[in-house]
């Protein structure tokens, strides 16, 4: 059974640029959630995708957007990067949109300068 | 508005002793509570969960207690081992949406 994978591992971008982060869900999982973890904080829910549709969103602006593909992998896109977007971005997959048990990938560390 | 709060940023215990990690919440709508463990450079790993209708759940060395009237839960690890040293996050769910606390760094000294 393949776990959740994310790419890239690290990324450095300049303020105002755009970034795309990628996630492959665990085998058999059809739901992907994205979280932002700032330094010293717990992960914060960005949004969830179920069967290629957004299925819930946290308190993040529209410049945070996502996609889910037919194979259930997912992308997180952030436009007009700000310094405060520097964080660890975590992807988690689960077996359904109502399942509380989520399995996390190792994350992508984004630094905005 | 911090709906899930872990008030202790760090905890240090001796190997073999009990570790108790605490978590408070404010939202009565949470239906499940979970504990995740996180090592550096890895994603959080699911540890144990408890339904809001239960008051205790046990899995090997790990036990989670839920006190709904106090809106408080705790994770007991006994006996603690050096490999348990990690950041522990408390999380609460409404459906599949998780709300996390800030984490507690547990250090188990040999």
mmCIF file of C-alpha atoms in Angstrom:
data_model
loop_
_atom_site.group_PDB
_atom_site.id
_atom_site.type_symbol
_atom_site.label_atom_id
_atom_site.label_comp_id
_atom_site.label_asym_id
_atom_site.label_seq_id
_atom_site.Cartn_x
_atom_site.Cartn_y
_atom_site.Cartn_z
ATOM 1 C CA UNK A 1 0.000 0.000 0.000
ATOM 2 C CA UNK A 2 1.465 3.350 -1.093
ATOM 3 C CA UNK A 3 1.257 6.212 1.374
ATOM 4 C CA UNK A 4 0.610 9.877 0.700
ATOM 5 C CA UNK A 5 3.388 11.548 -1.263
ATOM 6 C CA UNK A 6 4.006 15.243 -1.899
ATOM 7 C CA UNK A 7 6.252 17.201 -4.215
ATOM 8 C CA UNK A 8 8.402 19.137 -4.115
ATOM 9 C CA UNK A 9 9.935 18.762 -0.664
ATOM 10 C CA UNK A 10 11.160 22.338 -0.477
ATOM 11 C CA UNK A 11 10.456 25.423 -2.533
ATOM 12 C CA UNK A 12 11.625 29.027 -2.450
ATOM 13 C CA UNK A 13 9.553 31.683 -4.196
ATOM 14 C CA UNK A 14 9.478 35.455 -4.374
ATOM 15 C CA UNK A 15 6.590 37.598 -3.161
ATOM 16 C CA UNK A 16 3.997 38.036 -5.901
ATOM 17 C CA UNK A 17 4.836 34.783 -7.689
ATOM 18 C CA UNK A 18 2.574 31.773 -8.064
ATOM 19 C CA UNK A 19 3.233 28.229 -6.829
ATOM 20 C CA UNK A 20 1.780 24.760 -7.432
ATOM 21 C CA UNK A 21 2.179 21.950 -4.920
ATOM 22 C CA UNK A 22 1.310 18.339 -5.692
ATOM 23 C CA UNK A 23 -0.061 15.423 -3.716
ATOM 24 C CA UNK A 24 -0.724 11.775 -4.473
ATOM 25 C CA UNK A 25 -3.278 10.216 -2.175
ATOM 26 C CA UNK A 26 -2.952 6.883 -0.446
ATOM 27 C CA UNK A 27 -4.092 3.909 -2.486
ATOM 28 C CA UNK A 28 -7.874 3.475 -2.221
ATOM 29 C CA UNK A 29 -8.495 6.994 -0.874
ATOM 30 C CA UNK A 30 -10.761 9.357 -2.813
ATOM 31 C CA UNK A 31 -10.643 12.431 -0.584
ATOM 32 C CA UNK A 32 -7.776 14.888 -0.228
ATOM 33 C CA UNK A 33 -7.462 17.718 2.287
ATOM 34 C CA UNK A 34 -4.834 20.449 2.362
ATOM 35 C CA UNK A 35 -3.474 22.096 5.506
ATOM 36 C CA UNK A 36 -1.089 24.968 6.158
ATOM 37 C CA UNK A 37 1.223 24.680 9.159
ATOM 38 C CA UNK A 38 2.977 27.883 10.145
ATOM 39 C CA UNK A 39 6.019 27.683 12.402
ATOM 40 C CA UNK A 40 5.043 26.804 15.977
ATOM 41 C CA UNK A 41 1.395 26.288 15.076
ATOM 42 C CA UNK A 42 -0.844 23.339 14.383
ATOM 43 C CA UNK A 43 -2.014 22.570 10.848
ATOM 44 C CA UNK A 44 -4.878 24.777 9.598
ATOM 45 C CA UNK A 45 -7.477 23.428 7.189
ATOM 46 C CA UNK A 46 -7.354 25.064 3.749
ATOM 47 C CA UNK A 47 -9.852 22.967 1.757
ATOM 48 C CA UNK A 48 -10.903 19.455 0.859
ATOM 49 C CA UNK A 49 -11.517 17.768 -2.473
ATOM 50 C CA UNK A 50 -13.816 14.813 -3.012
ATOM 51 C CA UNK A 51 -14.348 13.301 -6.451
ATOM 52 C CA UNK A 52 -12.775 16.315 -8.146
ATOM 53 C CA UNK A 53 -15.031 18.860 -6.414
ATOM 54 C CA UNK A 54 -14.174 21.241 -3.575
ATOM 55 C CA UNK A 55 -15.961 19.895 -0.496
ATOM 56 C CA UNK A 56 -15.386 22.448 2.238
ATOM 57 C CA UNK A 57 -13.030 25.358 2.711
ATOM 58 C CA UNK A 58 -11.334 26.976 5.683
ATOM 59 C CA UNK A 59 -10.614 30.631 6.262
ATOM 60 C CA UNK A 60 -8.253 31.157 3.340
ATOM 61 C CA UNK A 61 -8.559 33.754 0.536
ATOM 62 C CA UNK A 62 -9.497 32.822 -3.051
ATOM 63 C CA UNK A 63 -5.867 33.055 -4.176
ATOM 64 C CA UNK A 64 -5.576 29.608 -2.595
ATOM 65 C CA UNK A 65 -7.147 27.198 -5.069
ATOM 66 C CA UNK A 66 -6.968 23.527 -5.825
ATOM 67 C CA UNK A 67 -7.696 20.705 -8.187
ATOM 68 C CA UNK A 68 -8.310 17.010 -7.860
ATOM 69 C CA UNK A 69 -7.742 14.654 -10.762
ATOM 70 C CA UNK A 70 -9.585 11.449 -11.740
ATOM 71 C CA UNK A 71 -6.841 9.364 -10.083
ATOM 72 C CA UNK A 72 -7.552 11.356 -6.854
ATOM 73 C CA UNK A 73 -4.197 13.128 -6.853
ATOM 74 C CA UNK A 74 -4.420 16.825 -6.111
ATOM 75 C CA UNK A 75 -2.769 20.200 -6.577
ATOM 76 C CA UNK A 76 -2.715 23.263 -4.376
ATOM 77 C CA UNK A 77 -2.172 26.555 -6.190
ATOM 78 C CA UNK A 78 -1.331 29.807 -4.468
ATOM 79 C CA UNK A 79 -1.309 33.052 -6.463
ATOM 80 C CA UNK A 80 0.222 36.406 -5.563
ATOM 81 C CA UNK A 81 2.411 34.904 -2.844
ATOM 82 C CA UNK A 82 2.837 36.862 0.377
ATOM 83 C CA UNK A 83 5.568 36.541 3.003
ATOM 84 C CA UNK A 84 3.019 35.068 5.442
ATOM 85 C CA UNK A 85 2.416 32.177 3.052
ATOM 86 C CA UNK A 86 5.753 30.745 4.165
ATOM 87 C CA UNK A 87 4.784 27.498 5.881
ATOM 88 C CA UNK A 88 4.701 23.724 5.677
ATOM 89 C CA UNK A 89 1.872 22.617 3.394
ATOM 90 C CA UNK A 90 0.437 19.228 4.261
ATOM 91 C CA UNK A 91 -1.771 17.027 2.184
ATOM 92 C CA UNK A 92 -3.915 14.352 3.809
ATOM 93 C CA UNK A 93 -6.028 11.648 2.221
ATOM 94 C CA UNK A 94 -8.968 9.713 3.580
ATOM 95 C CA UNK A 95 -11.256 6.965 2.385
ATOM 96 C CA UNK A 96 -14.343 9.172 2.165
ATOM 97 C CA UNK A 97 -15.494 12.745 2.558
ATOM 98 C CA UNK A 98 -16.982 11.927 5.964
ATOM 99 C CA UNK A 99 -14.007 10.032 7.368
ATOM 100 C CA UNK A 100 -12.199 11.729 10.215
ATOM 101 C CA UNK A 101 -9.151 9.456 9.910
ATOM 102 C CA UNK A 102 -6.745 11.250 7.638
ATOM 103 C CA UNK A 103 -3.293 10.133 6.564
ATOM 104 C CA UNK A 104 -0.732 12.828 5.977
ATOM 105 C CA UNK A 105 2.107 13.223 3.545
ATOM 106 C CA UNK A 106 5.505 14.594 4.607
ATOM 107 C CA UNK A 107 4.639 18.112 3.448
ATOM 108 C CA UNK A 108 6.151 20.773 1.216
ATOM 109 C CA UNK A 109 8.147 23.515 2.923
ATOM 110 C CA UNK A 110 7.429 26.794 1.101
ATOM 111 C CA UNK A 111 9.575 29.853 1.766
ATOM 112 C CA UNK A 112 8.499 33.194 0.326
ATOM 113 C CA UNK A 113 11.157 35.906 0.208
ATOM 114 C CA UNK B 1 -10.750 31.965 17.569
ATOM 115 C CA UNK B 2 -8.740 28.986 18.829
ATOM 116 C CA UNK B 3 -11.250 26.137 19.096
ATOM 117 C CA UNK B 4 -8.677 23.527 20.104
ATOM 118 C CA UNK B 5 -5.952 24.469 22.526
ATOM 119 C CA UNK B 6 -2.921 22.700 23.921
ATOM 120 C CA UNK B 7 -1.627 24.859 26.744
ATOM 121 C CA UNK B 8 1.678 23.104 27.304
ATOM 122 C CA UNK B 9 4.214 23.711 24.533
ATOM 123 C CA UNK B 10 6.556 21.105 25.995
ATOM 124 C CA UNK B 11 6.691 18.162 28.395
ATOM 125 C CA UNK B 12 9.695 16.204 29.625
ATOM 126 C CA UNK B 13 9.403 12.795 31.334
ATOM 127 C CA UNK B 14 11.666 9.933 32.326
ATOM 128 C CA UNK B 15 11.643 6.683 30.407
ATOM 129 C CA UNK B 16 9.206 4.220 31.952
ATOM 130 C CA UNK B 17 7.050 6.897 33.576
ATOM 131 C CA UNK B 18 3.647 8.135 32.431
ATOM 132 C CA UNK B 19 3.292 11.003 29.949
ATOM 133 C CA UNK B 20 0.061 12.986 30.102
ATOM 134 C CA UNK B 21 -0.731 15.414 27.312
ATOM 135 C CA UNK B 22 -3.728 17.710 27.624
ATOM 136 C CA UNK B 23 -6.083 19.439 25.230
ATOM 137 C CA UNK B 24 -9.090 21.733 25.637
ATOM 138 C CA UNK B 25 -11.764 22.589 23.099
ATOM 139 C CA UNK B 26 -14.643 25.008 22.834
ATOM 140 C CA UNK B 27 -16.875 23.708 20.020
ATOM 141 C CA UNK B 28 -19.592 21.314 21.235
ATOM 142 C CA UNK B 29 -20.209 20.157 17.636
ATOM 143 C CA UNK B 30 -16.953 18.197 17.403
ATOM 144 C CA UNK B 31 -17.800 14.512 16.881
ATOM 145 C CA UNK B 32 -14.384 12.850 17.020
ATOM 146 C CA UNK B 33 -11.149 13.711 18.736
ATOM 147 C CA UNK B 34 -7.792 12.492 17.548
ATOM 148 C CA UNK B 35 -4.148 12.535 18.532
ATOM 149 C CA UNK B 36 -1.391 12.759 15.950
ATOM 150 C CA UNK B 37 2.334 12.367 16.467
ATOM 151 C CA UNK B 38 4.824 14.279 14.338
ATOM 152 C CA UNK B 39 8.537 13.713 13.893
ATOM 153 C CA UNK B 40 10.702 16.374 12.203
ATOM 154 C CA UNK B 41 10.578 16.268 8.393
ATOM 155 C CA UNK B 42 7.574 13.921 8.434
ATOM 156 C CA UNK B 43 3.844 14.476 8.239
ATOM 157 C CA UNK B 44 1.620 13.908 11.291
ATOM 158 C CA UNK B 45 0.931 10.225 11.995
ATOM 159 C CA UNK B 46 -2.469 9.163 13.312
ATOM 160 C CA UNK B 47 -2.159 7.710 16.811
ATOM 161 C CA UNK B 48 -5.535 7.199 18.465
ATOM 162 C CA UNK B 49 -9.050 8.605 18.349
ATOM 163 C CA UNK B 50 -12.173 8.758 20.474
ATOM 164 C CA UNK B 51 -15.788 9.349 19.588
ATOM 165 C CA UNK B 52 -17.599 12.158 21.369
ATOM 166 C CA UNK B 53 -19.992 9.567 22.841
ATOM 167 C CA UNK B 54 -17.196 7.674 24.617
ATOM 168 C CA UNK B 55 -15.066 8.689 27.590
ATOM 169 C CA UNK B 56 -12.088 6.387 27.127
ATOM 170 C CA UNK B 57 -10.283 4.571 24.360
ATOM 171 C CA UNK B 58 -7.217 2.424 24.814
ATOM 172 C CA UNK B 59 -4.680 1.092 22.319
ATOM 173 C CA UNK B 60 -1.637 -0.584 23.795
ATOM 174 C CA UNK B 61 0.422 1.983 25.696
ATOM 175 C CA UNK B 62 -1.856 4.833 24.588
ATOM 176 C CA UNK B 63 -5.120 5.818 26.268
ATOM 177 C CA UNK B 64 -7.249 8.829 25.455
ATOM 178 C CA UNK B 65 -9.731 10.197 27.987
ATOM 179 C CA UNK B 66 -12.572 12.560 27.104
ATOM 180 C CA UNK B 67 -14.398 14.744 29.625
ATOM 181 C CA UNK B 68 -17.225 16.353 27.666
ATOM 182 C CA UNK B 69 -18.548 18.449 30.521
ATOM 183 C CA UNK B 70 -15.138 20.069 30.923
ATOM 184 C CA UNK B 71 -14.458 20.052 27.156
ATOM 185 C CA UNK B 72 -11.121 18.440 27.910
ATOM 186 C CA UNK B 73 -9.237 15.443 26.609
ATOM 187 C CA UNK B 74 -5.951 13.897 27.519
ATOM 188 C CA UNK B 75 -3.543 11.351 26.108
ATOM 189 C CA UNK B 76 -1.769 9.006 28.502
ATOM 190 C CA UNK B 77 1.325 7.127 27.382
ATOM 191 C CA UNK B 78 2.532 4.452 29.744
ATOM 192 C CA UNK B 79 5.273 3.413 29.944
ATOM 193 C CA UNK B 80 6.932 6.242 28.021
ATOM 194 C CA UNK B 81 9.810 5.315 25.730
ATOM 195 C CA UNK B 82 12.547 7.486 24.167
ATOM 196 C CA UNK B 83 11.055 6.748 20.731
ATOM 197 C CA UNK B 84 7.888 8.538 21.832
ATOM 198 C CA UNK B 85 9.768 11.845 21.730
ATOM 199 C CA UNK B 86 7.897 13.917 19.122
ATOM 200 C CA UNK B 87 5.382 16.732 18.771
ATOM 201 C CA UNK B 88 1.867 15.588 19.667
ATOM 202 C CA UNK B 89 -1.132 17.325 18.137
ATOM 203 C CA UNK B 90 -4.640 17.113 19.443
ATOM 204 C CA UNK B 91 -7.288 17.437 16.707
ATOM 205 C CA UNK B 92 -11.062 17.565 16.651
ATOM 206 C CA UNK B 93 -13.356 16.831 13.754
ATOM 207 C CA UNK B 94 -16.695 17.907 12.417
ATOM 208 C CA UNK B 95 -17.150 15.328 9.690
ATOM 209 C CA UNK B 96 -13.820 15.095 7.926
ATOM 210 C CA UNK B 97 -12.638 18.634 8.679
ATOM 211 C CA UNK B 98 -9.931 18.599 11.350
ATOM 212 C CA UNK B 99 -9.109 21.469 13.703
ATOM 213 C CA UNK B 100 -5.710 21.127 15.359
ATOM 214 C CA UNK B 101 -4.176 22.417 18.544
ATOM 215 C CA UNK B 102 -0.747 24.030 18.568
ATOM 216 C CA UNK B 103 1.104 20.887 19.597
ATOM 217 C CA UNK B 104 3.105 19.713 22.606
ATOM 218 C CA UNK B 105 6.751 18.678 22.270
ATOM 219 C CA UNK B 106 7.214 15.509 24.325
ATOM 220 C CA UNK B 107 10.756 14.547 25.311
ATOM 221 C CA UNK B 108 11.306 11.173 26.964
ATOM 222 C CA UNK B 109 14.689 10.996 28.653
ATOM 223 C CA UNK B 110 16.510 7.648 28.935
#
